Short mmCIF file of C-alpha atoms in Angstrom, two decimals:
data_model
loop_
_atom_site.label_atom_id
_atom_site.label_comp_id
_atom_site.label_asym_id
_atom_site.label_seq_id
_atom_site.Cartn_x
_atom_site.Cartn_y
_atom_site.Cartn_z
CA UNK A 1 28.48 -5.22 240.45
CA UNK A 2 26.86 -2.17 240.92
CA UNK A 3 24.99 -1.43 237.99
CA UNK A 4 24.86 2.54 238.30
CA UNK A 5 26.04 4.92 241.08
CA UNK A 6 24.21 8.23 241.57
CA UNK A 7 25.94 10.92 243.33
CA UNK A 8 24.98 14.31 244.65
CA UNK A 9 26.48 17.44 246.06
CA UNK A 10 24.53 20.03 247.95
CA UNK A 11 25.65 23.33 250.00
CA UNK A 12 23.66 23.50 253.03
CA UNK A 13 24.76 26.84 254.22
CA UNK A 14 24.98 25.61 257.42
CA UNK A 15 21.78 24.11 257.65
CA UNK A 16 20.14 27.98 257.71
CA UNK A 17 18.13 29.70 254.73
CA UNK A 18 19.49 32.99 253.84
CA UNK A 19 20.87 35.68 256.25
CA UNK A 20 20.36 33.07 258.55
CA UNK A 21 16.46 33.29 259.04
CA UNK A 22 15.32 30.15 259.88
CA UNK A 23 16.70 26.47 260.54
CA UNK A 24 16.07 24.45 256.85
CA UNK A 25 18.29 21.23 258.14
CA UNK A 26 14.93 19.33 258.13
CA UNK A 27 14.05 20.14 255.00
CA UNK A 28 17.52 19.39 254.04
CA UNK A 29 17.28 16.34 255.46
CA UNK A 30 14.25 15.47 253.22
CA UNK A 31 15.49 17.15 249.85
CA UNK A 32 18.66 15.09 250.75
CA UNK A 33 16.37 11.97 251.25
CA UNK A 34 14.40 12.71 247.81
CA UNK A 35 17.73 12.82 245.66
CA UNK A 36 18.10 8.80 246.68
CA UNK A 37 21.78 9.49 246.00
CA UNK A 38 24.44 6.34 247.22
CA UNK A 39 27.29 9.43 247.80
CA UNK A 40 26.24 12.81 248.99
CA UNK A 41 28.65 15.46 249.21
CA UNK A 42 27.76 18.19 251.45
CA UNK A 43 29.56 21.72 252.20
CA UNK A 44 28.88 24.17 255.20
CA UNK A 45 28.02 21.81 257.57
CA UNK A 46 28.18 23.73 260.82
CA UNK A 47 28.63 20.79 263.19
CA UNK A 48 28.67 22.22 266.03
CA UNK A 49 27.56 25.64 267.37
CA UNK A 50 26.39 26.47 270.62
CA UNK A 51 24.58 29.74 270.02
CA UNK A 52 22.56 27.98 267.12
CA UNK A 53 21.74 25.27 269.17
CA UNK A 54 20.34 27.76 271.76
CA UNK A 55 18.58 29.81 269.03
CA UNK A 56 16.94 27.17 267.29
CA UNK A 57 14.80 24.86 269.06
CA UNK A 58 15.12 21.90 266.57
CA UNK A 59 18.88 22.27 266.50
CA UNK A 60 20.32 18.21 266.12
CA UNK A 61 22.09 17.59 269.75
CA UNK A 62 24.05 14.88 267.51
CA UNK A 63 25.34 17.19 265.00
CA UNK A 64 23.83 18.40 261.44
CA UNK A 65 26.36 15.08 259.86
CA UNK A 66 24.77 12.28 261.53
CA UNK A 67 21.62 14.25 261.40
CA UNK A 68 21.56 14.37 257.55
CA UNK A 69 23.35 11.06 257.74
CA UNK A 70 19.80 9.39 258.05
CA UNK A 71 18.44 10.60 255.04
CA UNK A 72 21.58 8.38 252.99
CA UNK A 73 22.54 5.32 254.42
CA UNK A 74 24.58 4.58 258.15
CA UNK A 75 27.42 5.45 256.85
CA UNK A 76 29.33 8.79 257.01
CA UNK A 77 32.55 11.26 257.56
CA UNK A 78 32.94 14.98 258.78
CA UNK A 79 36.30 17.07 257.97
CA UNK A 80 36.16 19.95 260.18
CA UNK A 81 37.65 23.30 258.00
CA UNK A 82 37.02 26.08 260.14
CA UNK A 83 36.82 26.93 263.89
CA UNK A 84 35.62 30.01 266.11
CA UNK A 85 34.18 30.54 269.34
CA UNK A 86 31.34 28.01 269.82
CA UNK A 87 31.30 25.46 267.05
CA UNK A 88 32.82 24.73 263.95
CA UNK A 89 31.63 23.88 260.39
CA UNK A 90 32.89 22.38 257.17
CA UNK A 91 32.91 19.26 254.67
CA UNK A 92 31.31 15.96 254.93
CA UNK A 93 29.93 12.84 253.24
CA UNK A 94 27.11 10.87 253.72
CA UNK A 95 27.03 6.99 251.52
CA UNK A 96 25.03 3.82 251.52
CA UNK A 97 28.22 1.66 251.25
CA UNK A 98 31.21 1.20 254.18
CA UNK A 99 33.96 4.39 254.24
CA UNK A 100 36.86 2.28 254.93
CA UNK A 101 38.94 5.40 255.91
CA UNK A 102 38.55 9.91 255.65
CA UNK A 103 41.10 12.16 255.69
CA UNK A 104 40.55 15.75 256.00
CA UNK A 105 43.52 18.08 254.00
CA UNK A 106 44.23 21.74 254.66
CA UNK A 107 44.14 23.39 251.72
CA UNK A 108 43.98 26.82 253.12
CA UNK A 109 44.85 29.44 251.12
CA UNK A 110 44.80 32.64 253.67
CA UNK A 111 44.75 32.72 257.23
CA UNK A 112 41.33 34.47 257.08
CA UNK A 113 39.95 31.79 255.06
CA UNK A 114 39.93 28.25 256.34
CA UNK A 115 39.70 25.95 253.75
CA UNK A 116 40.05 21.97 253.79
CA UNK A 117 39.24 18.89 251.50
CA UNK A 118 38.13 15.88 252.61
CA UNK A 119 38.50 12.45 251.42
CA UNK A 120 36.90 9.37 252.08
CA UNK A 121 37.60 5.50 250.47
CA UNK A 122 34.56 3.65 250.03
CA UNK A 123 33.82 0.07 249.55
CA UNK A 124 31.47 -0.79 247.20
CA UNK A 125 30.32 -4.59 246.96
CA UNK A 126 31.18 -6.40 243.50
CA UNK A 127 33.79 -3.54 242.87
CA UNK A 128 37.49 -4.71 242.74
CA UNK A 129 38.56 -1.57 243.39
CA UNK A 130 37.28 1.07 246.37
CA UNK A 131 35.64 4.11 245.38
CA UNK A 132 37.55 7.64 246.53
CA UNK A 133 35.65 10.14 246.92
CA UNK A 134 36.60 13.98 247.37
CA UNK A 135 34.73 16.61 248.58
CA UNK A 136 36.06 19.98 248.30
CA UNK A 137 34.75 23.73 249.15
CA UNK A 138 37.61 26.55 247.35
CA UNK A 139 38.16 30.52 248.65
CA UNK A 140 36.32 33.20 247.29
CA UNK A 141 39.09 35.13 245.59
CA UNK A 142 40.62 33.70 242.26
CA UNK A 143 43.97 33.69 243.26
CA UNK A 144 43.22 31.84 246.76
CA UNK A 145 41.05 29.32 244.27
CA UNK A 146 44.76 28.67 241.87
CA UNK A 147 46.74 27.53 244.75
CA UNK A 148 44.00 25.13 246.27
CA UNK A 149 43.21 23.50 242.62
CA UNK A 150 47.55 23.25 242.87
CA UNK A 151 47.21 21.11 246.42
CA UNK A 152 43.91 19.31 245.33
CA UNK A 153 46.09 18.09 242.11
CA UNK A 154 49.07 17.33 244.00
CA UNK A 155 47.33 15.24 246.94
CA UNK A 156 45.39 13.03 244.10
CA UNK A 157 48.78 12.59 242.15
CA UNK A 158 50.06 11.85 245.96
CA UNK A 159 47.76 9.41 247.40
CA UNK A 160 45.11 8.09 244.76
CA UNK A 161 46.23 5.21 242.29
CA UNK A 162 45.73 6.59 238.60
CA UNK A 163 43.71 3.79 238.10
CA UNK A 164 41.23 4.27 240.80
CA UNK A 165 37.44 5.53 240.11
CA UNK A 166 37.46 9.01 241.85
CA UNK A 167 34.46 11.48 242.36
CA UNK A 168 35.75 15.53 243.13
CA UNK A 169 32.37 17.42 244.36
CA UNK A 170 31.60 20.55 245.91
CA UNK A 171 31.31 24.24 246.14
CA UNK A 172 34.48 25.17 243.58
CA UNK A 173 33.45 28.98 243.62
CA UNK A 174 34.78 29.20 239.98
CA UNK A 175 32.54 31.33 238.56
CA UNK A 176 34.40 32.71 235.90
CA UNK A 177 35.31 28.60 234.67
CA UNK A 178 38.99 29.72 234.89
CA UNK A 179 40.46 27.93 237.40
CA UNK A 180 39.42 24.43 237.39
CA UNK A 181 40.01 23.32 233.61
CA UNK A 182 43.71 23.09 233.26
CA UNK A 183 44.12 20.95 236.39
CA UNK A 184 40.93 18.93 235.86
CA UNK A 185 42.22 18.19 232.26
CA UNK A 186 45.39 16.85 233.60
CA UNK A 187 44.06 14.95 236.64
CA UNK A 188 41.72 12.73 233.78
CA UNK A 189 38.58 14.26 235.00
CA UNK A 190 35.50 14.87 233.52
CA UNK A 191 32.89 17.50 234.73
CA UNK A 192 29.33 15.64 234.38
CA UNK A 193 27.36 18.64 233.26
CA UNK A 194 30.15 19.89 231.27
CA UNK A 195 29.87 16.11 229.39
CA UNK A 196 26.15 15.94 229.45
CA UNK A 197 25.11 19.62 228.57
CA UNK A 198 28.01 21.43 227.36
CA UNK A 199 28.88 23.65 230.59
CA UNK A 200 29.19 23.35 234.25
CA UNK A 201 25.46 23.58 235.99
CA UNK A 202 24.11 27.47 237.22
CA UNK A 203 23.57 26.45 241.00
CA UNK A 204 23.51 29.78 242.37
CA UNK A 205 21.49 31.59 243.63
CA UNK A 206 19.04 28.18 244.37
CA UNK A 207 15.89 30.65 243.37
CA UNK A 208 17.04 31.75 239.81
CA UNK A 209 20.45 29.96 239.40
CA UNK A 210 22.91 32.02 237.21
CA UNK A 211 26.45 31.18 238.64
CA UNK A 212 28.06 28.19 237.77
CA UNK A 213 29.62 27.51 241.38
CA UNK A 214 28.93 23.89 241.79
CA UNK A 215 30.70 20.97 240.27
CA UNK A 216 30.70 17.09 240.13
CA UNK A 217 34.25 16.05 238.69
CA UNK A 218 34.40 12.39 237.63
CA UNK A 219 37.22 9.63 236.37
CA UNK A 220 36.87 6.26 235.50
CA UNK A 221 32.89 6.23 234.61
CA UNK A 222 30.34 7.00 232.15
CA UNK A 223 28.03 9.49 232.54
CA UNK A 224 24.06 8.76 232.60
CA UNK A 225 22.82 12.03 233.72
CA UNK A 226 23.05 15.43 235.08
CA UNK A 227 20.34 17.01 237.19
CA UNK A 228 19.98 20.39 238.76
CA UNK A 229 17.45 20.28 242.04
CA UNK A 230 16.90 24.23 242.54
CA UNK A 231 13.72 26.48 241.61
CA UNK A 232 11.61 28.09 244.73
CA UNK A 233 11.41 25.25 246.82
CA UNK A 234 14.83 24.60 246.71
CA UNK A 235 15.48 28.13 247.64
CA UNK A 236 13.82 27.55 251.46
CA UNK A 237 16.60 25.28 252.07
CA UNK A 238 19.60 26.36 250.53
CA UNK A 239 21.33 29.74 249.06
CA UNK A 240 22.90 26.75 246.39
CA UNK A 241 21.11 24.29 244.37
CA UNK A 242 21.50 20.91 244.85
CA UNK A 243 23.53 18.75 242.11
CA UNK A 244 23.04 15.08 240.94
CA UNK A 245 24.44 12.58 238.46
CA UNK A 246 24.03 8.93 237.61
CA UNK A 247 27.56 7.39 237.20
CA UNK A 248 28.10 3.61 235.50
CA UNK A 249 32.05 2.49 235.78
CA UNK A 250 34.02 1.69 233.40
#
């Protein structure tokens, strides 16, 4: 079996630095590749947009997922959340292990805001049981946030066994901490820095990270370690910094 699993989430804000400056999906790519995570879960991934790919002249003609993809392992899955004029952009996940089968869930709060989990089983060698794995990005406004931690609880209690080891990770935009306990609590799930330094990690901004926006929600493991990959360098790839944990199941 798998001795230890280590897992990271990351918000690539499309695979642009801030207000959109200047493409950072290669050095994405290679922050991604440094983390030597076995599950990455990634949010904004615009994968496809036609004025981007005109604008930028390193723009991946086989879209940012398998781009980043390389970085990880072969395997990977893209859940497209929203769609405009040109190209679209939302969650996906990158592993070293076989995704059996993804699902992408509206979770959409507000027709201005389109909003989408998605979930992928993977198989893990020496494991009797297949890893699910949920990646998740939640609205902006605090009462959008309530009713998607309401369908995120309600598809789990739907479609994954109770017995199953489950990773949640993402951009929760709970920065106030109010939203996610209650149903996190009930679901069985543990927050890694929350078990490993007392509160959710500050993630953003990726330059001087104050807001605790970022989460990694486990069930069925121990917990190793926490790590926060942010600080200047960080911040010419990403608005958010990037999360990791080391995971050993029960």
């Amino acid at each position: 079996m798998l001795p230890t699993l280590r897992v990271a989430t990351f918000n690539i804000h499309k695979g642009l630095t801030s207000f959109n400056a200047r493409l950072a999906l290669h050095d994405q790519r290679e922050m991604i590749r440094n983390l030597q995570a076995d599950v990455v879960f990634l949010q904004e991934v615009q994968d496809e947009h036609h004025g981007n790919g005109l604008r930028f002249k390193h723009w991946p003609a086989t879209g940012q997922t398998h781009f980043l993809a390389e970085a990880c392992g072969p395997n990977y899955a893209y859940g497209k959340n929203a769609v405009y004029p040109g190209g679209h952009h939302g969650n996906a996940v990158l592993s070293r292990f076989p995704i059996l089968q993804s699902t992408t869930h509206d979770i959409s709060a507000h027709e201005i805001e389109q909003r989408g989990l998605l979930h992928c089983e993977i198989a893990i060698e020496g494991w009797p049981q297949t890893l699910h794995c949920i990646c998740v990005h939640l609205g902006l406004l605090a009462r959008w946030r309530f009713k998607q931690f309401g369908a995120l609880r309600d598809y789990i209690h739907a479609v994954i066994p109770e017995d199953a080891p489950l990773v949640i990770a993402g951009d929760f935009n709970d920065w106030r901490l109010s939203a996610g306990h209650q149903v996190m609590d009930g679901l069985n799930m543990r927050e890694v820095f929350e078990h490993a330094h007392g509160k959710p990690a500050r993630s953003f901004p990726s330059m001087f990270p104050l807001f605790r926006l970022d989460r990694i929600y486990v069930r069925g493991f121990h917990i190793h370690s926490a790590h926060v990959h942010g600080g200047p360098r960080t911040a010419l790839t990403s608005d958010h910094a990037a999360l990791s944990a080391v995971l050993e199941k029960r």
